[in-house]
Coordinates of C-alpha atoms in Angstrom, one line a residue:
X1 CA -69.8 321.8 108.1
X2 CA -66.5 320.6 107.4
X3 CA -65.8 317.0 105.9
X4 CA -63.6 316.3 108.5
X5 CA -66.5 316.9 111.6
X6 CA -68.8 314.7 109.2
X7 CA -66.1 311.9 108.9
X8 CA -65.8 311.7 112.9
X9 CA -69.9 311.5 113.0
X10 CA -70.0 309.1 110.5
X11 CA -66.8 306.8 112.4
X12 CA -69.3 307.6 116.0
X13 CA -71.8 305.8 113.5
X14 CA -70.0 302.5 113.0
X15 CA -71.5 299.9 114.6
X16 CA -70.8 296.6 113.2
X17 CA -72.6 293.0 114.5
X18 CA -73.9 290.2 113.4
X19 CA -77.8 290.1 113.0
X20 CA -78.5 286.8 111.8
X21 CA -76.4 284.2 110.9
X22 CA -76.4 285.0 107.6
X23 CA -77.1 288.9 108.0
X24 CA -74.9 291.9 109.7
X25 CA -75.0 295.6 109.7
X26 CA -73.1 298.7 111.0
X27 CA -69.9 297.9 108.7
X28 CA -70.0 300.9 107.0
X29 CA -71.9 304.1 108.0
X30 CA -73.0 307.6 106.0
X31 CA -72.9 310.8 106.8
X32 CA -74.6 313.7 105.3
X33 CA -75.4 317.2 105.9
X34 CA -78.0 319.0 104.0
X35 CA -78.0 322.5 102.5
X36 CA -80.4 323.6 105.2
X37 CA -77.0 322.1 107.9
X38 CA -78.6 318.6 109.2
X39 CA -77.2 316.1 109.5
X40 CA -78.6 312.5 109.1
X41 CA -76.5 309.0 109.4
X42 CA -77.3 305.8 108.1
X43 CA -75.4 302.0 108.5
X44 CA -75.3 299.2 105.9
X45 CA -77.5 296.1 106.6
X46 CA -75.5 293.3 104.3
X47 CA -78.0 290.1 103.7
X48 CA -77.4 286.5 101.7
X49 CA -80.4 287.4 99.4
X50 CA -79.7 291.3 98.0
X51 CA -82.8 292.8 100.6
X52 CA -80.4 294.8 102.3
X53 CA -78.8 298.6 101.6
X54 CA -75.9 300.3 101.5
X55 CA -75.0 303.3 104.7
X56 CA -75.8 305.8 102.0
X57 CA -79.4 304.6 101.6
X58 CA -80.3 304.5 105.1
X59 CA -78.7 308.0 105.8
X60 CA -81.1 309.3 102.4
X61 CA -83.7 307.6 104.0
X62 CA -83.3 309.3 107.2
X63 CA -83.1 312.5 105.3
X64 CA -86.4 312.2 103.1
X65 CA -88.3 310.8 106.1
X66 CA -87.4 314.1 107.8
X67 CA -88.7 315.7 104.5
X68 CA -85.6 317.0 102.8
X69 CA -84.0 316.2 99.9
X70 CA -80.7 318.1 98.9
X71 CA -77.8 317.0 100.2
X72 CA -74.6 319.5 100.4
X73 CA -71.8 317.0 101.5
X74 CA -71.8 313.0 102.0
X75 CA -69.2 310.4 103.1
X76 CA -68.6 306.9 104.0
X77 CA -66.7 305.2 106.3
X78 CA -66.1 301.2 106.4
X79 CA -64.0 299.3 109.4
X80 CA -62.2 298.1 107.5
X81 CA -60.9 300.4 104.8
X82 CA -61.6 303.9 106.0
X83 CA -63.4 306.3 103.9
X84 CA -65.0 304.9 100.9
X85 CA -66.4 305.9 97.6
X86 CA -70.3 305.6 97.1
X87 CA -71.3 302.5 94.3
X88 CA -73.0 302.9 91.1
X89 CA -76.4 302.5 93.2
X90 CA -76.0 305.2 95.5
X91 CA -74.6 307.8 93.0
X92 CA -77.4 307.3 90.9
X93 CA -80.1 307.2 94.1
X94 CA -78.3 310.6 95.3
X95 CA -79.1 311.9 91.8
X96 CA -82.8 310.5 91.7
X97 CA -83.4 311.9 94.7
X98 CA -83.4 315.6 94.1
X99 CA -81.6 316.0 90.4
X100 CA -79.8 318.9 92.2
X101 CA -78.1 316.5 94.0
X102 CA -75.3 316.8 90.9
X103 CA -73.4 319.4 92.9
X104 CA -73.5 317.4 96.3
X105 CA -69.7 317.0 97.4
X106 CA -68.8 313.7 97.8
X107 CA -65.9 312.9 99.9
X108 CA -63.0 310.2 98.5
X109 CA -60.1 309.1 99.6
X110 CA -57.9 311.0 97.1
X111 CA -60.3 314.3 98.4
X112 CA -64.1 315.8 97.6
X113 CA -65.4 315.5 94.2
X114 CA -68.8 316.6 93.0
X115 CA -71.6 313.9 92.3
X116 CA -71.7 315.2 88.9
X117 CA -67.8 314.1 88.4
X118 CA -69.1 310.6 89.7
X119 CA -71.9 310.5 87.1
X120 CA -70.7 312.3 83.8
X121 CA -72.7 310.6 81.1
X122 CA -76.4 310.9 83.1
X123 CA -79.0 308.7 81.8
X124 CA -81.8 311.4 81.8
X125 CA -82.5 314.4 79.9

């Protein structure tokens, strides 16, 4: 799959609103598609008190649930900014996941990179 049909799934994903007060989600939404060619999508729930999780998360979660765990490509899109680069958190969950992650492509702004160029000084042997 190209990055560019995975952008237009994960910009179908978006679905911002207001939950609580105090809590929203859909702002920015994942894609990935996985080395065996699924694809799994995940939004951002943003709360006052750090419980929620980034579009990235949910779409990993989505993607262990259905019992895989290597991901070939991954982006994110926000409303407000377009496509966006994954935080520290969700590089390094990418990479706890399935340590072959390393090679996922990650799509940027600037163009795809490897997860390995987002992480070069890993933690672990």
């Amino acid at each position: 799959m190209e990055f560019e049909e995975l952008v237009k799934i994960a910009h179908d994903t978006l679905n911002p609103r207001e939950l609580t007060e105090s809590s929203s989600a859909g702002s920015v939404a994942a894609a990935l598609v996985t080395e065996s060619g699924k694809v799994y999508r995940g939004v951002c729930i943003d709360t006052p008190c750090s419980m929620g999780f980034c579009a990235e998360h949910a779409a990993i979660a989505a993607m262990v649930t259905a019992g895989e765990s290597r991901v070939a490509k991954i982006v994110a899109v926000s409303c407000e900014d377009g496509i966006v680069a994954p935080c520290g958190r969700c590089r390094e969950f990418l990479y706890q996941i399935d340590h072959d992650n390393l090679n996922t492509e990650v799509l940027l702004k600037s163009g795809a990179v490897t997860l390995r160029e987002l992480l070069p000084h890993i933690w672990t042997k």
